[in-house]
Coordinates of C-alpha atoms in Angstrom, one line a residue:
M3 CA 55.6 25.2 102.8
A4 CA 52.1 27.9 101.8
S5 CA 48.2 27.0 103.1
A6 CA 45.4 26.9 102.0
E7 CA 41.4 26.6 102.4
P8 CA 40.6 23.8 100.3
V9 CA 37.8 25.0 97.9
H10 CA 35.2 23.1 95.9
G11 CA 36.2 25.6 92.5
I12 CA 38.2 28.7 91.1
A13 CA 37.3 31.5 88.5
M14 CA 40.0 33.2 86.4
H15 CA 38.7 36.7 88.0
G16 CA 36.1 37.2 91.3
E17 CA 34.6 33.7 92.7
P18 CA 32.8 30.9 90.9
A19 CA 29.1 31.7 90.4
L20 CA 28.5 27.9 92.7
P21 CA 28.5 27.2 96.5
A22 CA 30.2 24.1 97.1
S23 CA 27.1 22.8 98.6
Y24 CA 26.0 22.8 94.4
T25 CA 24.5 19.4 93.3
H26 CA 24.0 20.0 89.5
F27 CA 25.6 22.9 86.9
P28 CA 22.1 24.9 85.9
Y29 CA 22.1 23.6 83.0
V30 CA 22.2 19.8 82.8
D31 CA 18.8 18.0 83.4
P32 CA 19.7 16.0 86.9
T33 CA 17.3 13.7 86.4
V34 CA 17.5 12.4 83.1
K35 CA 17.0 8.6 83.1
K36 CA 20.1 7.4 81.3
G37 CA 20.2 4.8 78.2
G38 CA 19.7 4.2 73.8
K39 CA 22.6 5.6 72.2
I40 CA 23.8 8.7 69.6
S41 CA 25.0 8.6 67.1
Y42 CA 28.1 11.3 65.2
G43 CA 29.0 11.9 62.4
V44 CA 32.3 14.0 61.5
V45 CA 34.7 14.6 57.8
G46 CA 37.6 13.2 58.3
T47 CA 39.8 10.0 59.2
F48 CA 41.3 8.7 62.3
D49 CA 44.6 6.7 63.1
S50 CA 45.5 7.4 66.7
L51 CA 43.8 7.5 69.8
N52 CA 46.6 9.9 70.9
S53 CA 45.0 13.1 71.0
F54 CA 48.4 14.0 73.2
V55 CA 50.9 13.7 70.9
L56 CA 52.0 15.6 67.3
K57 CA 51.3 12.5 65.0
G58 CA 47.5 12.0 66.6
M59 CA 46.9 15.6 66.5
R60 CA 44.1 16.1 63.5
T61 CA 43.5 12.2 63.3
T62 CA 42.9 11.2 66.8
A63 CA 39.7 9.7 67.2
R64 CA 37.0 11.8 68.3
G65 CA 35.4 11.3 71.5
I66 CA 39.1 10.4 73.4
W67 CA 39.4 14.1 74.7
D68 CA 37.2 16.7 73.1
P69 CA 35.8 20.1 73.5
E70 CA 31.9 19.2 71.3
Y71 CA 31.3 15.7 72.6
G72 CA 33.2 15.7 75.6
N73 CA 36.5 14.2 76.9
L74 CA 34.6 10.7 76.8
F75 CA 37.7 8.8 78.3
Y76 CA 40.0 10.6 79.6
E77 CA 39.2 13.4 82.2
S78 CA 41.1 16.9 83.9
L79 CA 41.2 17.5 87.3
M80 CA 38.7 20.2 87.0
T81 CA 36.0 20.9 85.1
R82 CA 34.4 23.7 83.4
S83 CA 31.2 25.2 83.5
S84 CA 30.3 26.1 80.8
D85 CA 27.8 28.7 81.2
E86 CA 30.2 30.9 83.1
P87 CA 33.2 32.7 81.1
F88 CA 35.9 30.9 82.8
S89 CA 35.7 28.4 86.0
L90 CA 35.9 25.4 87.0
Y91 CA 34.7 22.7 89.4
G92 CA 36.1 19.7 91.1
L93 CA 36.7 16.1 89.0
L94 CA 39.6 14.3 89.5
A95 CA 40.2 16.9 92.0
E96 CA 37.9 16.9 94.9
S97 CA 39.1 20.1 95.9
V98 CA 41.9 22.1 95.6
E99 CA 44.6 25.3 97.6
W100 CA 45.7 28.1 96.2
D101 CA 46.9 31.7 97.7
D102 CA 45.7 35.1 96.8
D103 CA 49.2 35.8 94.2
R104 CA 48.8 32.3 92.4
T105 CA 52.5 30.9 93.6
F106 CA 51.1 27.4 93.7
I107 CA 48.0 25.0 93.6
Q108 CA 47.3 22.1 95.0
F109 CA 45.2 19.4 93.7
N110 CA 43.9 16.9 96.4
L111 CA 41.9 13.7 94.8
N112 CA 39.0 12.2 95.4
P113 CA 39.7 9.0 97.2
K114 CA 36.7 7.2 94.6
A115 CA 38.4 8.2 91.2
R116 CA 39.5 4.8 89.9
W117 CA 41.5 4.4 86.3
H118 CA 38.5 0.8 84.5
D119 CA 40.4 -1.4 84.9
G120 CA 39.2 -0.5 88.9
K121 CA 43.3 0.7 89.7
P122 CA 42.8 4.0 91.8
V123 CA 44.1 7.6 90.4
T124 CA 46.6 8.6 92.2
A125 CA 49.3 11.7 92.7
E126 CA 51.6 10.1 90.5
D127 CA 48.9 9.0 88.0
V128 CA 50.1 13.3 87.8
I129 CA 53.1 13.6 88.1
F130 CA 53.4 11.1 85.3
S131 CA 51.4 13.1 83.2
F132 CA 53.1 15.9 82.6
N133 CA 56.3 14.8 82.7
L134 CA 55.2 12.2 80.0
L135 CA 53.8 15.5 77.9
Q136 CA 56.2 17.5 78.4
E137 CA 59.0 15.4 76.8
K138 CA 56.4 13.3 74.2
G139 CA 53.3 15.7 74.2
R140 CA 52.5 18.0 71.4
P141 CA 52.0 21.6 72.1
P142 CA 50.4 23.4 74.4
Y143 CA 50.5 20.5 76.6
N144 CA 54.1 20.3 76.1
R145 CA 55.0 23.3 77.8
R146 CA 53.1 23.2 80.8
L147 CA 56.0 22.3 83.2
A148 CA 57.7 25.0 81.2
V149 CA 56.4 27.3 84.4
V150 CA 56.3 25.6 87.3
D151 CA 59.3 25.4 89.6
K152 CA 58.2 22.2 91.4
M153 CA 55.8 19.6 91.9
E154 CA 55.0 17.6 94.6
K155 CA 53.1 14.8 96.1
V156 CA 52.3 16.2 99.5
G157 CA 50.4 13.7 102.1
E158 CA 48.3 11.4 101.2
N159 CA 47.2 11.5 98.0
S160 CA 47.5 15.7 97.0
V161 CA 49.4 16.9 94.5
R162 CA 51.3 20.9 94.1
F163 CA 52.5 22.5 91.7
T164 CA 54.6 25.8 92.8
F165 CA 55.6 28.4 90.0
D166 CA 57.5 30.5 88.9
D167 CA 58.1 33.7 88.2
K168 CA 57.3 33.0 85.0
A169 CA 53.8 31.8 85.2
N170 CA 50.7 34.3 84.8
R171 CA 47.4 34.1 86.4
E172 CA 46.1 32.0 84.1
T173 CA 48.5 29.4 84.6
P174 CA 47.1 27.2 88.0
L175 CA 43.6 26.9 85.5
I176 CA 45.1 25.4 82.3
I177 CA 47.3 23.3 85.0
A178 CA 43.5 22.2 86.4
M179 CA 42.7 21.6 83.1
S180 CA 45.2 18.6 81.8
P181 CA 45.0 15.2 80.8
I182 CA 45.6 12.9 83.7
L183 CA 46.9 9.7 82.3
P184 CA 47.8 5.6 84.1
Q185 CA 51.3 5.0 84.8
H186 CA 50.2 1.9 85.2
A187 CA 48.9 1.6 81.6
I188 CA 51.7 3.8 79.0
D189 CA 54.8 2.7 77.7
P190 CA 56.6 5.8 77.6
A191 CA 58.7 4.7 75.2
T192 CA 55.9 4.3 72.2
F193 CA 53.2 6.9 73.6
D194 CA 55.0 9.2 70.3
Q195 CA 53.6 6.4 68.3
T196 CA 50.5 6.5 65.9
S197 CA 48.3 3.5 67.4
L198 CA 44.8 2.0 67.8
E199 CA 45.8 -0.2 70.4
V200 CA 43.1 0.7 73.9
P201 CA 44.7 2.1 76.5
V202 CA 43.2 2.8 79.8
G203 CA 41.4 5.7 80.6
S204 CA 39.4 7.1 83.3
G205 CA 36.7 8.6 82.2
P206 CA 32.2 7.5 81.2
Y207 CA 32.8 5.6 78.4
K208 CA 34.7 3.0 77.5
I209 CA 35.9 1.8 73.5
K210 CA 33.8 -1.3 72.6
A211 CA 34.4 -1.5 68.7
I212 CA 36.6 0.7 66.7
R213 CA 36.6 0.9 63.1
P214 CA 40.3 2.0 62.0
G215 CA 39.3 5.5 60.4
E216 CA 35.9 3.8 59.4
R217 CA 33.7 4.0 62.7
I218 CA 34.5 4.4 67.0
T219 CA 32.0 3.2 69.4
Y220 CA 31.6 4.3 73.8
E221 CA 29.9 1.7 75.7
R222 CA 29.1 4.0 78.8
D223 CA 31.1 2.6 82.4
P224 CA 28.4 0.9 84.6
N225 CA 31.3 1.9 87.5
Y226 CA 32.4 5.0 86.1
W227 CA 33.2 6.7 89.2
G228 CA 32.6 10.0 89.4
K229 CA 28.6 9.9 87.7
D230 CA 27.7 11.0 91.1
I231 CA 29.9 13.5 91.4
P232 CA 28.3 16.9 91.0
S233 CA 29.9 18.6 87.9
K234 CA 28.6 15.1 86.2
V235 CA 25.3 14.8 87.2
G236 CA 23.3 15.4 84.2
F237 CA 26.0 14.4 81.2
D238 CA 26.3 11.6 79.9
N239 CA 23.3 10.1 78.9
Y240 CA 23.6 7.5 76.5
D241 CA 24.6 4.4 76.8
E242 CA 26.4 4.6 73.7
I243 CA 27.7 6.6 71.4
S244 CA 29.7 6.3 68.2
V245 CA 31.1 8.6 65.4
T246 CA 30.8 7.9 62.2
Y247 CA 33.8 9.4 59.8
F248 CA 32.7 10.2 56.6
L249 CA 34.6 11.5 53.4
Q250 CA 32.7 14.2 52.8
D251 CA 30.1 16.3 54.3
S252 CA 27.2 16.1 51.3
T253 CA 27.9 12.2 52.2
L254 CA 27.6 13.3 55.9
F255 CA 24.6 15.0 55.4
E256 CA 22.3 12.0 53.2
A257 CA 23.3 9.6 56.5
F258 CA 21.8 12.4 58.5
K259 CA 18.3 12.5 56.5
K260 CA 18.4 8.2 56.7
G261 CA 19.1 8.8 60.0
D262 CA 21.9 6.8 60.0
V263 CA 23.8 10.4 62.0
D264 CA 21.7 11.8 65.2
V265 CA 22.6 15.3 65.1
Y266 CA 23.5 17.8 62.4
P267 CA 24.7 21.1 63.4
D268 CA 25.5 23.0 60.3
G269 CA 26.9 25.6 59.8
D270 CA 25.9 27.1 56.1
S271 CA 23.2 29.7 55.8
N272 CA 22.2 28.2 52.0
H273 CA 21.9 24.7 53.4
W274 CA 19.9 25.9 56.8
E275 CA 17.6 27.8 54.0
R276 CA 17.3 24.8 51.7
A277 CA 18.8 21.9 52.7
Y278 CA 15.7 20.6 54.7
D279 CA 12.6 19.7 52.7
F280 CA 12.6 15.7 53.4
P281 CA 10.3 14.2 55.1
A282 CA 11.3 13.6 58.3
V283 CA 11.7 17.6 58.2
T284 CA 7.9 17.8 57.0
N285 CA 6.8 15.2 59.5
G286 CA 8.2 16.6 62.5
D287 CA 10.8 13.3 63.2
V288 CA 13.5 16.0 61.7
V289 CA 13.9 19.4 64.6
K290 CA 16.0 22.4 63.5
E291 CA 17.0 24.8 66.3
E292 CA 18.6 27.8 66.5
F293 CA 20.3 28.9 70.0
Q294 CA 21.9 31.9 71.2
P295 CA 24.9 31.7 72.6
G296 CA 26.6 34.8 74.9
L297 CA 29.6 34.7 72.7
P298 CA 32.4 37.2 70.9
S299 CA 31.6 37.3 67.3
G300 CA 35.4 35.3 67.5
M301 CA 37.5 35.5 63.3
L302 CA 36.6 33.6 60.3
G303 CA 39.2 34.5 57.4
F304 CA 41.9 34.1 54.9
V305 CA 45.3 34.2 57.3
F306 CA 48.5 35.2 55.0
N307 CA 51.7 33.8 56.1
V308 CA 53.6 36.7 57.4
R309 CA 56.7 33.5 56.4
R310 CA 56.7 34.1 53.2
P311 CA 58.7 37.2 51.8
L312 CA 55.5 38.6 49.9
F313 CA 53.2 38.9 53.1
A314 CA 55.7 40.2 54.9
D315 CA 54.4 43.9 54.3
E316 CA 51.8 44.6 56.4
K317 CA 50.6 47.6 53.5
V318 CA 51.0 44.2 50.7
R319 CA 48.6 42.8 54.2
E320 CA 46.4 45.3 54.3
A321 CA 45.4 45.9 50.2
L322 CA 44.3 42.5 49.6
S323 CA 42.3 42.4 53.2
L324 CA 40.6 45.3 51.5
A325 CA 40.3 44.2 48.0
L326 CA 38.0 40.8 49.1
D327 CA 34.4 41.7 48.0
F328 CA 32.7 40.0 50.7
D329 CA 28.8 42.1 50.3
W330 CA 29.4 40.5 46.3
I331 CA 30.2 36.9 48.3
N332 CA 27.6 37.2 50.9
K333 CA 25.2 38.2 48.9
N334 CA 25.6 35.6 45.4
L335 CA 26.4 33.0 48.4
Y336 CA 24.6 33.2 51.6
N337 CA 21.2 35.1 50.2
N338 CA 22.7 37.6 52.7
A339 CA 22.6 35.8 56.0
F340 CA 26.1 36.6 57.2
N341 CA 27.5 40.0 58.9
R342 CA 31.0 41.2 58.4
T343 CA 33.9 40.6 60.6
H344 CA 35.2 43.0 61.9
S345 CA 37.7 42.8 65.3
F346 CA 38.1 39.1 66.9
W347 CA 35.7 39.4 69.7
Q348 CA 32.9 42.0 68.3
N349 CA 29.6 42.2 69.8
S350 CA 31.1 41.9 73.9
A351 CA 33.3 44.2 76.3
L352 CA 36.6 42.7 74.9
G353 CA 35.7 43.2 71.5
A354 CA 38.1 46.3 69.6
Y355 CA 34.8 47.3 67.6
G356 CA 32.4 49.2 69.0
N357 CA 34.4 50.2 71.7
V358 CA 37.0 53.1 71.7
A359 CA 40.1 52.8 74.0
D360 CA 40.2 54.5 77.2
E361 CA 43.3 55.5 79.0
R362 CA 44.0 51.7 81.1
E363 CA 44.2 50.6 76.9
L364 CA 46.7 53.6 75.8
A365 CA 48.6 53.0 79.7
L366 CA 48.9 49.3 78.1
L367 CA 49.5 49.4 74.6
G368 CA 52.1 52.4 75.5
P369 CA 54.1 53.6 72.4
A370 CA 52.5 50.9 69.9
K371 CA 49.8 53.2 70.2
D372 CA 51.2 55.6 67.5
R373 CA 51.3 52.5 64.8
I374 CA 47.5 52.0 65.2
D375 CA 45.7 53.0 62.9
P376 CA 42.9 55.6 64.6
A377 CA 40.0 54.7 63.4
I378 CA 40.9 51.6 65.4
L379 CA 41.1 53.3 68.8
A380 CA 38.2 54.8 67.7
G381 CA 36.1 51.2 67.9
T382 CA 35.5 53.0 64.1
Y383 CA 37.2 51.2 62.1
T384 CA 35.3 48.7 59.3
M385 CA 36.5 46.3 56.9
P386 CA 34.3 48.6 53.5
A387 CA 31.7 48.4 51.8
T388 CA 31.1 48.1 48.4
D389 CA 28.5 47.9 46.0
G390 CA 28.2 44.0 45.5
S391 CA 29.3 44.1 42.1
G392 CA 32.9 42.5 42.9
T393 CA 34.1 45.0 40.9
D394 CA 33.9 47.9 43.0
R395 CA 35.9 50.2 41.2
K396 CA 36.5 53.1 44.3
V397 CA 37.5 49.9 46.6
L398 CA 40.2 49.2 43.9
R399 CA 41.7 52.4 43.2
Q400 CA 42.4 51.7 47.5
V401 CA 44.1 48.1 46.9
V402 CA 46.5 49.2 44.0
S403 CA 47.3 53.1 46.1
L404 CA 48.5 50.7 48.9
L405 CA 50.1 48.5 46.8
T406 CA 52.0 51.3 44.7
E407 CA 52.9 52.2 48.3
A408 CA 54.7 48.8 48.9
G409 CA 56.9 49.0 45.6
Y410 CA 54.0 47.6 43.4
K411 CA 52.5 48.8 39.9
I412 CA 50.7 47.1 37.0
Q413 CA 52.8 46.2 33.9
G414 CA 51.8 44.3 30.9
G415 CA 48.7 44.1 33.2
K416 CA 49.8 42.2 36.2
M417 CA 50.8 44.0 39.4
V418 CA 55.0 43.7 39.8
D419 CA 57.6 44.6 42.6
A420 CA 59.9 46.9 41.8
A421 CA 62.6 44.0 40.0
G422 CA 58.9 42.6 38.0
K423 CA 58.8 39.7 39.6
P424 CA 54.5 39.4 39.1
L425 CA 52.5 39.2 42.8
A426 CA 51.3 36.0 42.8
F427 CA 50.2 33.7 45.6
E428 CA 48.4 30.2 46.5
V429 CA 45.2 30.3 48.8
M430 CA 45.1 26.4 50.4
T431 CA 40.9 25.1 50.4
Q432 CA 39.8 22.0 52.2
N433 CA 36.1 21.7 51.2
A434 CA 34.0 23.3 48.0
G435 CA 32.4 25.8 50.2
Q436 CA 36.4 27.4 51.2
E437 CA 37.4 27.4 48.0
K438 CA 33.9 29.5 46.4
M439 CA 35.1 31.8 48.3
A440 CA 37.8 32.3 46.9
L441 CA 36.7 31.7 43.5
A442 CA 35.2 35.1 44.2
Y443 CA 38.1 36.9 45.6
Q444 CA 40.6 35.2 43.3
R445 CA 38.0 37.1 40.6
T446 CA 38.0 40.6 41.7
L447 CA 42.7 39.9 42.9
A448 CA 42.6 39.0 39.0
L449 CA 41.2 42.8 37.6
I450 CA 44.1 44.3 39.2
G451 CA 46.8 41.9 37.8
I452 CA 47.5 39.6 40.9
D453 CA 47.6 35.8 40.3
M454 CA 46.4 34.0 43.0
T455 CA 45.5 30.6 43.0
I456 CA 43.6 27.8 44.7
R457 CA 44.4 24.4 45.4
T458 CA 41.5 22.1 47.7
V459 CA 43.6 19.3 49.2
D460 CA 42.0 16.7 50.8
D461 CA 42.0 16.5 55.0
A462 CA 45.6 14.5 55.9
Q463 CA 47.0 16.9 52.9
Y464 CA 45.5 20.2 54.7
Q465 CA 46.4 18.5 58.4
A466 CA 49.7 18.1 57.1
R467 CA 50.4 21.3 55.8
S468 CA 48.8 23.8 58.3
N469 CA 50.7 21.8 60.9
S470 CA 54.4 22.3 59.3
F471 CA 53.1 25.8 57.5
D472 CA 53.2 25.1 54.5
Y473 CA 50.7 27.6 52.6
D474 CA 50.9 31.4 51.3
V475 CA 47.1 31.7 52.4
I476 CA 45.1 29.1 54.2
V477 CA 40.7 29.9 55.4
K478 CA 40.5 29.7 59.5
A479 CA 38.7 30.3 62.5
Y480 CA 39.4 31.5 65.4
T481 CA 36.8 30.8 68.1
S482 CA 36.4 34.0 70.6
S483 CA 35.8 32.6 74.4
L484 CA 34.5 35.3 77.1
S485 CA 38.0 34.2 79.0
P486 CA 40.7 34.2 76.8
G487 CA 44.2 33.8 77.9
A488 CA 47.1 31.2 77.8
E489 CA 46.2 29.9 74.6
Q490 CA 46.7 33.1 73.0
I491 CA 49.9 32.2 72.9
N492 CA 49.4 29.1 70.8
R493 CA 47.9 31.5 68.1
W494 CA 49.4 34.9 68.5
G495 CA 52.7 34.2 69.9
S496 CA 56.2 34.7 69.3
A497 CA 57.2 31.2 71.2
S498 CA 54.8 29.3 68.9
K499 CA 56.0 31.1 65.5
D500 CA 58.1 27.9 64.5
A501 CA 56.5 25.7 67.0
Q502 CA 55.3 23.1 64.6
G503 CA 51.9 21.5 65.5
S504 CA 51.1 25.5 66.9
F505 CA 47.8 27.5 65.7
N506 CA 49.9 30.4 65.0
Y507 CA 49.3 30.1 61.3
A508 CA 50.1 33.6 60.2
G509 CA 53.3 33.1 61.8
V510 CA 52.9 36.4 63.7
A511 CA 56.6 37.0 66.3
D512 CA 55.4 41.0 67.3
P513 CA 56.4 41.9 70.7
D514 CA 53.7 44.0 71.2
V515 CA 51.0 41.5 71.0
D516 CA 53.5 39.2 73.8
R517 CA 52.9 41.8 75.7
M518 CA 48.9 42.1 75.2
I519 CA 48.9 38.2 76.2
D520 CA 50.9 38.6 78.7
A521 CA 49.1 41.3 80.0
L522 CA 45.8 39.4 79.7
V523 CA 46.6 36.6 81.4
N524 CA 48.1 38.6 84.7
A525 CA 45.2 40.7 84.7
R526 CA 43.8 41.1 88.6
S527 CA 40.7 43.2 87.3
M528 CA 37.5 42.5 85.6
E529 CA 38.3 45.8 84.3
D530 CA 42.9 45.6 83.1
F531 CA 41.1 42.4 81.8
E532 CA 38.8 43.3 79.6
A533 CA 41.6 46.6 78.3
A534 CA 44.2 43.9 77.4
V535 CA 41.6 42.1 75.8
R536 CA 40.5 45.2 73.6
A537 CA 43.9 46.3 73.5
Y538 CA 45.3 42.6 72.2
D539 CA 42.3 42.9 69.7
R540 CA 43.4 46.5 68.5
L541 CA 47.0 44.9 67.4
L542 CA 45.8 41.8 65.5
V543 CA 43.3 43.9 62.8
D544 CA 45.8 45.9 63.0
G545 CA 48.9 44.1 61.7
H546 CA 46.2 42.9 59.2
Y547 CA 47.0 39.0 59.8
V548 CA 43.5 37.8 58.5
V549 CA 41.1 39.1 55.8
P550 CA 37.9 39.0 57.6
L551 CA 35.1 37.5 56.4
Y552 CA 32.1 36.5 58.9
H553 CA 30.3 35.8 61.8
V554 CA 26.5 34.9 63.1
G555 CA 25.0 35.0 66.4
E556 CA 23.5 31.7 66.3
Q557 CA 24.0 28.4 66.0
W558 CA 21.9 25.8 63.8
V559 CA 21.8 22.5 65.4
A560 CA 19.3 19.8 63.3
R561 CA 18.6 16.2 65.2
W562 CA 16.1 13.2 65.9
K563 CA 13.7 13.9 67.8
H564 CA 13.9 10.9 69.6
I565 CA 17.7 12.9 70.9
G566 CA 16.6 15.3 73.9
R567 CA 18.1 17.7 75.9
P568 CA 17.9 20.6 78.6
E569 CA 15.5 23.6 78.2
T570 CA 18.0 25.4 79.3
T571 CA 21.6 27.2 77.1
P572 CA 24.2 28.4 78.8
L573 CA 26.6 31.4 77.9
Y574 CA 28.8 29.1 75.5
G575 CA 25.6 27.4 73.6
Y576 CA 24.2 24.2 73.5
Q577 CA 26.1 21.3 75.0
L578 CA 25.8 18.1 73.3
P579 CA 27.3 15.9 75.9
T580 CA 23.9 17.5 78.3
W581 CA 22.1 15.4 75.7
F582 CA 20.0 12.3 75.5
D583 CA 17.9 9.5 74.6
T584 CA 13.5 9.9 75.2
R585 CA 13.3 7.2 73.9
A586 CA 15.2 5.7 77.1
Q587 CA 12.9 7.4 79.6

């Protein structure tokens, strides 16, 4: 059996920034006094405490396993630093061992790690978790053993994963971030059923109270095993955390104004500029803050479902993409607050926009480069700028020309195909903001005889139809990190096209896209990695799967002043799990 020296942390590329002697992450306040409480608010409902099965995918109570509020209840073997592109440090595992080729990884569990009922976290729990999620879990958890040749207990309390030749260089890190569940407290036969029965976790909080669909309240476990390990210092600062659910955002904001909710992340520029004229803001009780993360743009847009025959034609997708008058939307709906997005990793070295394809990229793309728009390869491709009228004739002529190439023509005021069938589709939206954008799009398309309808549905229906790909066009946001990896398979890979519950909303199944995902997850050097992501970005942009909308560089958050935060903002932006109640100080 291959052996290696135990290390405290691992990184996707290079070495982790913090030494083995680190005492805490650089963006926390290690001296913070724990206590007090915080109330979060979200729109939606919940009927499950299990995030890891398809039935609970969109209706699990927030906080159980949560990238925004923290994993309050369950934990992983390692945890991510938000101040590095992709580095992991010990959590349930106090150290790890791996080889340069990443053919295996061994997790040496922290002997202090305990479940809420006091029982130790064991190697058997780790093995049980991966086997259970493979059998009963939802994507992507159910596929993580697919590239594992052998999973075995070694030594007193360690688990080694040996990978097959289908694994990539990110695989060990994905394994490290997977949830670990208690074998002694779970019945595998009922694991995939929706349930509000309180389970057993290992995290810093226990569940104090549940009002189904309305509120979940957590209380900090004074006996939490990990409160003093370096990766948890400065986190989990409240004695009590509650998450309250609201039917709509306007009701949630009213609750924030009254002080029933303590923090309000805002993504609406008009709202951010105009809605904070209530007394608590004027007298300083509510603080508005803007944070500047070092992240790429991501992509928000209308997503075409290419499973539908209408959208299988790339020319049609390109034409419909050009037709959206972003300049009108930005001016009339957002006071010109936003920047147009031109690629998925804009504003970074990983993005196609603004970066010419170098020799590394061209070699990676191979013959695929010949199908890509030369402007996209040159990094100069942009979505069209219009006169902002919503009726820009120059752009509409270009749209009609592309549709003509695709076999359409205007007949009797309608855009029809060769058989006389009108070009018509439905956009599914989930809130008033999306509906406003869709209405503007609808008006422009109607000018050239395209019948676009809009259907706004409630959260439960939206999630159910999203999971089963039951839509023509949907509005989705794709976040872009500085370390894209295997999650891209779940978004754009052929393997996820027909997997219900995957994030491949567009239904893409392109061998060239698959090759670029493979290249980016297997890149050994940062140069090769950046080239692979840029090439991947160019393929996605060239495919016209998404009508790009906008991005904003800042993160906007309002908070009641008794909620404090550390002075340092890390690379990935503000981190709510490091904030605290100043009344406890």
